[in-house]
PDB file of C-alpha atoms in Angstrom:
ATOM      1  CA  UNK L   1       0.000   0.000   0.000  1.00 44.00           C
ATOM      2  CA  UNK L   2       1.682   2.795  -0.581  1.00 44.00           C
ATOM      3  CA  UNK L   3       1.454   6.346   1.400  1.00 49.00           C
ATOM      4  CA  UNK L   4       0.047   9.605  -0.178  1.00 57.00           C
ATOM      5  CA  UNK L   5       2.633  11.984  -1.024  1.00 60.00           C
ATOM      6  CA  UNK L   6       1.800  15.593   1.039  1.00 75.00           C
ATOM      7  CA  UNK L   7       0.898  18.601  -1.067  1.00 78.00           C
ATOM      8  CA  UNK L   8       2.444  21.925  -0.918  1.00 80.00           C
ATOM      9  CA  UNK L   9       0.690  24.316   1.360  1.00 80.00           C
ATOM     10  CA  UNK L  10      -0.271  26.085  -1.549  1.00 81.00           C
ATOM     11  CA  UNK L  11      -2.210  23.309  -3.432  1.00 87.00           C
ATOM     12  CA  UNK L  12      -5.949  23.410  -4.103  1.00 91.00           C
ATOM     13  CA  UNK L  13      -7.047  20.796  -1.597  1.00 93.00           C
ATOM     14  CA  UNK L  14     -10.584  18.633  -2.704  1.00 93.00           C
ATOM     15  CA  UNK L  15     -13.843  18.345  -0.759  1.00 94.00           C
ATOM     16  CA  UNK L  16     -13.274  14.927   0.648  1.00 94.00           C
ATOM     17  CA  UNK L  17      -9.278  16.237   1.406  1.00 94.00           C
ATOM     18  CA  UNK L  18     -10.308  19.077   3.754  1.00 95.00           C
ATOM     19  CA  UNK L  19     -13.270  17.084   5.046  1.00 94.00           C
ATOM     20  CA  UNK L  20     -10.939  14.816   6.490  1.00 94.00           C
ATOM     21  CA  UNK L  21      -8.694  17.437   7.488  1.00 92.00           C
ATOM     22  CA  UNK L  22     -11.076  20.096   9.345  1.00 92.00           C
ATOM     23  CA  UNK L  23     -13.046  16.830  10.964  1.00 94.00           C
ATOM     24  CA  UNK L  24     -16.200  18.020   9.331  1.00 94.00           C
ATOM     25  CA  UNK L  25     -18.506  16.210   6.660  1.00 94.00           C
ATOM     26  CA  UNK L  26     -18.787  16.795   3.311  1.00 94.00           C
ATOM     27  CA  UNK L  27     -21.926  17.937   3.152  1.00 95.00           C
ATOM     28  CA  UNK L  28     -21.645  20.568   6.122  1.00 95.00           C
ATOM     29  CA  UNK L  29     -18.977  21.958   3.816  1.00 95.00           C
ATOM     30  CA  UNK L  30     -20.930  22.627   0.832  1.00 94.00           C
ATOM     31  CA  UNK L  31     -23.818  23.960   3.640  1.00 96.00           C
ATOM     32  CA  UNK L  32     -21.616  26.315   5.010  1.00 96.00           C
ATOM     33  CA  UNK L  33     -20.519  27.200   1.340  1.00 94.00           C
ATOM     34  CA  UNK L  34     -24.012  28.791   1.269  1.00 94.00           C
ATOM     35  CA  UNK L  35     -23.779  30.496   4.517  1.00 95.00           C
ATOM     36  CA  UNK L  36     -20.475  31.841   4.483  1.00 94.00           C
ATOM     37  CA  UNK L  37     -19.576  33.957   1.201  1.00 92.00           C
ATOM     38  CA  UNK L  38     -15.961  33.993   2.031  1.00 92.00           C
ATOM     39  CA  UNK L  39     -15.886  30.095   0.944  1.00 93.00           C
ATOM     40  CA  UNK L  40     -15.578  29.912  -2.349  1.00 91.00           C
ATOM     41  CA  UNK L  41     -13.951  27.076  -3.672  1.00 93.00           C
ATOM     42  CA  UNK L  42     -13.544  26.778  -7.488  1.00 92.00           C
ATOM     43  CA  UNK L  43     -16.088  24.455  -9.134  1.00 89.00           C
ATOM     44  CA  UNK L  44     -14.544  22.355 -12.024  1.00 88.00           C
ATOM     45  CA  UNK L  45     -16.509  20.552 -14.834  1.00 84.00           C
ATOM     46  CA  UNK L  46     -19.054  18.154 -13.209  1.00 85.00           C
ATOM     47  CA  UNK L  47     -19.303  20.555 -10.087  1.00 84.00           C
ATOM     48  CA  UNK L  48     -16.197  19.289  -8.320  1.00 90.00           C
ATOM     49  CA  UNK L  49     -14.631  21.650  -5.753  1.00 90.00           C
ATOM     50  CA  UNK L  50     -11.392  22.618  -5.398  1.00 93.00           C
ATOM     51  CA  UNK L  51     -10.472  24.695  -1.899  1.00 94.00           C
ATOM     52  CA  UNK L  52      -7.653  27.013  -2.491  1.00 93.00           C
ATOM     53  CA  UNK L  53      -5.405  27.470   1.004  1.00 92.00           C
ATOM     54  CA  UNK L  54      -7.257  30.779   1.965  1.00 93.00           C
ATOM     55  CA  UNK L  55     -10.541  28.562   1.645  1.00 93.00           C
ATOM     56  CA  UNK L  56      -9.101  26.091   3.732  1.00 93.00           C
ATOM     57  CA  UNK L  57      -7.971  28.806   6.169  1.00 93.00           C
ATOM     58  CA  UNK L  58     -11.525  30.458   6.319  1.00 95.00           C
ATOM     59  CA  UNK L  59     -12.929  27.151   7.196  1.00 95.00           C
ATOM     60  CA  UNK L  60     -11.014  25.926   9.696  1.00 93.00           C
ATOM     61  CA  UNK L  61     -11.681  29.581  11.017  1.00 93.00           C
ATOM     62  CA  UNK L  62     -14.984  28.714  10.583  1.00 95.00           C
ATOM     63  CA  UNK L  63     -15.128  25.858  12.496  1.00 95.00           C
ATOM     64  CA  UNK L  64     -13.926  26.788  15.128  1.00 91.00           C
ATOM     65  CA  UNK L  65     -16.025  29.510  15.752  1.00 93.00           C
ATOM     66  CA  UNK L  66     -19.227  27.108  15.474  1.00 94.00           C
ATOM     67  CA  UNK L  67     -17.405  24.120  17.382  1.00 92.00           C
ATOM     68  CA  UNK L  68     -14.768  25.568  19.709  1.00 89.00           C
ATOM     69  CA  UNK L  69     -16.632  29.141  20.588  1.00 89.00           C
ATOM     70  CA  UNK L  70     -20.098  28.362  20.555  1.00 91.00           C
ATOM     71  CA  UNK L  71     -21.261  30.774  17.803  1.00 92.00           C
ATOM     72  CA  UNK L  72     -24.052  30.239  15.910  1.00 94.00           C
ATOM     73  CA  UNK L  73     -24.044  30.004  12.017  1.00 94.00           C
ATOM     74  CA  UNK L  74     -25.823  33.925  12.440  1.00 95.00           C
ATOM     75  CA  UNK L  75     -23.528  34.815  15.366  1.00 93.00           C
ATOM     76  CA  UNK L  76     -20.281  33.648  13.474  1.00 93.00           C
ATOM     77  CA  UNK L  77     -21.366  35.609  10.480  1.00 94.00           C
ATOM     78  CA  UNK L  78     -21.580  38.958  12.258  1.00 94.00           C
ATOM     79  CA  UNK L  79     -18.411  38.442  13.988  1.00 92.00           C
ATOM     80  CA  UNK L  80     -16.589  37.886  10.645  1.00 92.00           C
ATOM     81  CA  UNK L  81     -18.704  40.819   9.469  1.00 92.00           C
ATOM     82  CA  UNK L  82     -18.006  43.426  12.241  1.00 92.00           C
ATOM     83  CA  UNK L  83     -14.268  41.943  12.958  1.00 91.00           C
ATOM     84  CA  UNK L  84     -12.850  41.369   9.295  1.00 91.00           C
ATOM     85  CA  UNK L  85     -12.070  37.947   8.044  1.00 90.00           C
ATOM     86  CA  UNK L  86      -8.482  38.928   8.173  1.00 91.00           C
ATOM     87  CA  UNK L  87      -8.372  40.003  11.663  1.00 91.00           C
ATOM     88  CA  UNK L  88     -10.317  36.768  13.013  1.00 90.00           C
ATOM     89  CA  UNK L  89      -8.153  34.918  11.007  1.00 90.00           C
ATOM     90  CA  UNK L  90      -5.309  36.635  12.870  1.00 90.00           C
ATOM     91  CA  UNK L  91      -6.771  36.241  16.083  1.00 89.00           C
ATOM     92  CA  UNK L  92      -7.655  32.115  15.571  1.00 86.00           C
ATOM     93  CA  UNK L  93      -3.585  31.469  14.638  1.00 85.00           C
ATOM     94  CA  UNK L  94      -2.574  33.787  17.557  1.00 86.00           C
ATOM     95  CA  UNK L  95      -5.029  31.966  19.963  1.00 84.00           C
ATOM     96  CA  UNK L  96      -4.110  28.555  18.247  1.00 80.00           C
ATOM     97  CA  UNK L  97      -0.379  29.481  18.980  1.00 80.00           C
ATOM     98  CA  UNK L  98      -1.039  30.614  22.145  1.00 77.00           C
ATOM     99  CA  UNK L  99      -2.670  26.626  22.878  1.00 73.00           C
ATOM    100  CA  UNK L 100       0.451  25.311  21.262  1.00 68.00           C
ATOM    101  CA  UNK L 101       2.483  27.137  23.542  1.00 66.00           C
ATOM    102  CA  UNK L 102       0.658  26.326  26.056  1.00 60.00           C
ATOM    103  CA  UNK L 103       0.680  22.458  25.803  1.00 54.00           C
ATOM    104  CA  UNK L 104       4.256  22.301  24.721  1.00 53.00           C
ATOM    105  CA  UNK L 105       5.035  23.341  27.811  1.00 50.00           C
ATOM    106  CA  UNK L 106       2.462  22.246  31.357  1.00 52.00           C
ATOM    107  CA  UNK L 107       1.822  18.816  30.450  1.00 50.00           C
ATOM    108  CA  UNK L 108       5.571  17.978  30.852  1.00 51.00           C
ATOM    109  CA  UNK L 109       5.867  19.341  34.111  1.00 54.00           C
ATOM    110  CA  UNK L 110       2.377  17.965  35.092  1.00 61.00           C
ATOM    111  CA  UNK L 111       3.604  14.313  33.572  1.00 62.00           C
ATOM    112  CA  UNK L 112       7.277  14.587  35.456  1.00 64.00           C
ATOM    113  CA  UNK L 113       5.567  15.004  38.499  1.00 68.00           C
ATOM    114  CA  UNK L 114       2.372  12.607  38.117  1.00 69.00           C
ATOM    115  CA  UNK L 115       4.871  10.297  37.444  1.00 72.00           C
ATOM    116  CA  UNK L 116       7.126  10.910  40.308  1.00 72.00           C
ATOM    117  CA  UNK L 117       3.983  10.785  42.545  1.00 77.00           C
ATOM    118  CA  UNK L 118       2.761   7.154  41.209  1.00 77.00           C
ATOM    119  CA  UNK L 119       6.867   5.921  41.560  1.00 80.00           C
ATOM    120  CA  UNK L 120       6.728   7.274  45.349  1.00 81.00           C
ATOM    121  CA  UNK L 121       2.733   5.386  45.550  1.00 80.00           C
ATOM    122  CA  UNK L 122       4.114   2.210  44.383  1.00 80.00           C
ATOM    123  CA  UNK L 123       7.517   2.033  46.260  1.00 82.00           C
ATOM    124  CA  UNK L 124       5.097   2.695  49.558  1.00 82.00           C
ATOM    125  CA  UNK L 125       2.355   0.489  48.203  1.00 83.00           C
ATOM    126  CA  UNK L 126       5.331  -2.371  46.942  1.00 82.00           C
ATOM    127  CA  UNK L 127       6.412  -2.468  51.257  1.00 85.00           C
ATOM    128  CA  UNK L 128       3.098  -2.232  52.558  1.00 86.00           C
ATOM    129  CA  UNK L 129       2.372  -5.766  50.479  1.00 85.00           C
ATOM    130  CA  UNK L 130       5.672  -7.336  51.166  1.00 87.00           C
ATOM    131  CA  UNK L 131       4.778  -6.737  55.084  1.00 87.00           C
ATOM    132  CA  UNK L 132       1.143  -8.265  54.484  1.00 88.00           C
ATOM    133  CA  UNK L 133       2.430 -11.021  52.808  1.00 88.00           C
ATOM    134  CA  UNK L 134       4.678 -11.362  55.551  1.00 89.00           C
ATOM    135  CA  UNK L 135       2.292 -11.461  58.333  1.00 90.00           C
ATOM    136  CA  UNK L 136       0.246 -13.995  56.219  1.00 90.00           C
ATOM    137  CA  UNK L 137       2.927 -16.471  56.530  1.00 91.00           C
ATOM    138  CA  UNK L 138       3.550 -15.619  59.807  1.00 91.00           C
ATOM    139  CA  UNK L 139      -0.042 -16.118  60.662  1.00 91.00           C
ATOM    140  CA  UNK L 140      -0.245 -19.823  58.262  1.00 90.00           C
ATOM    141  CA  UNK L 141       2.606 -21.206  60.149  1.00 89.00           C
ATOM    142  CA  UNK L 142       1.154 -20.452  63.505  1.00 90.00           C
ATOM    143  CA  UNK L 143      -2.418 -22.028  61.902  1.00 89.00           C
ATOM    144  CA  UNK L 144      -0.287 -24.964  60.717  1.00 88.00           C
ATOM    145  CA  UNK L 145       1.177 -25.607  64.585  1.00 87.00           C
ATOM    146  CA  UNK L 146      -2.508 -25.121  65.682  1.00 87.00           C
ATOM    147  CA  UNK L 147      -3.739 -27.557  63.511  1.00 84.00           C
ATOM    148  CA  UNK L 148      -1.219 -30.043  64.314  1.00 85.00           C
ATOM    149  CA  UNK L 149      -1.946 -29.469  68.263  1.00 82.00           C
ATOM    150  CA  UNK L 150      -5.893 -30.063  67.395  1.00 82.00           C
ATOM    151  CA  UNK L 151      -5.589 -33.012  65.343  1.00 73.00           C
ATOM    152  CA  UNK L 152      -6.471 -36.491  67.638  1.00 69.00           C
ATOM    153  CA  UNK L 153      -3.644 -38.789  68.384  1.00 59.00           C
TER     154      UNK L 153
END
């Protein structure tokens, strides 16, 4: 089987490609198409899309306005309205590198010391059941000399 080769950032990307990139259906695509005038992907013979990167761009905006934000399909178009496509667009890849920033950094300190935490659990834990299984075979013996005292002669 052999692996698809990556296109340039530049190349016109098709329906079903950014579908499976943005994590959003076909067919909400080519709804939001008629919402949202700033996607406008070219239409080839036979009606077949092709999403130039600035498409791509505006949709992923898109999406997360209506996914991550909580705007409605209304609510998202006045923001683009009122704000400017560019400046949203701005602010998503500032807030997106802000997030990337973000978890490139806390979860490693967070991991370090969860895992620290769970070592120091199961060195404590690791003695605590090498004395219970210690007192168990204390305790068996001292059944095993009982028994042998109870048993008749």
């Amino acid at each position: 089987m052999s692996a698809k080769a990556e296109k340039s950032e530049s190349a016109f990307r098709t329906i079903s490609e950014v579908s499976e990139a943005m994590g959003v259906p076909q067919h909400v695509l080519r709804f939001w198409e008629t919402k949202f005038s700033q996607i406008s992907p070219m239409k080839r013979g036979g009606g077949r899309r092709y999403y130039r990167p600035e498409d791509v761009e505006i949709i992923e905006v898109i999406r997360d306005l209506l996914h991550e934000d909580g705007y409605t399909i209304k609510g998202a178009q006045k923001h683009l309205r009122e704000q400017g496509v560019k400046n949203v667009i701005q602010a998503f890849h500032a807030k997106a590198e802000n997030e990337n920033t973000q978890t490139k950094i806390e979860p490693e300190i967070d991991y370090n010391s969860q895992i620290l935490t769970m070592a120091q659990k199961g060195e404590q834990k690791f003695r605590e059941d090498e004395d219970t299984l210690a007192t168990l075979k204390s305790l068996r013996a001292r059944l095993i000399k009982v028994r042998q005292h109870l048993k008749p002669v």
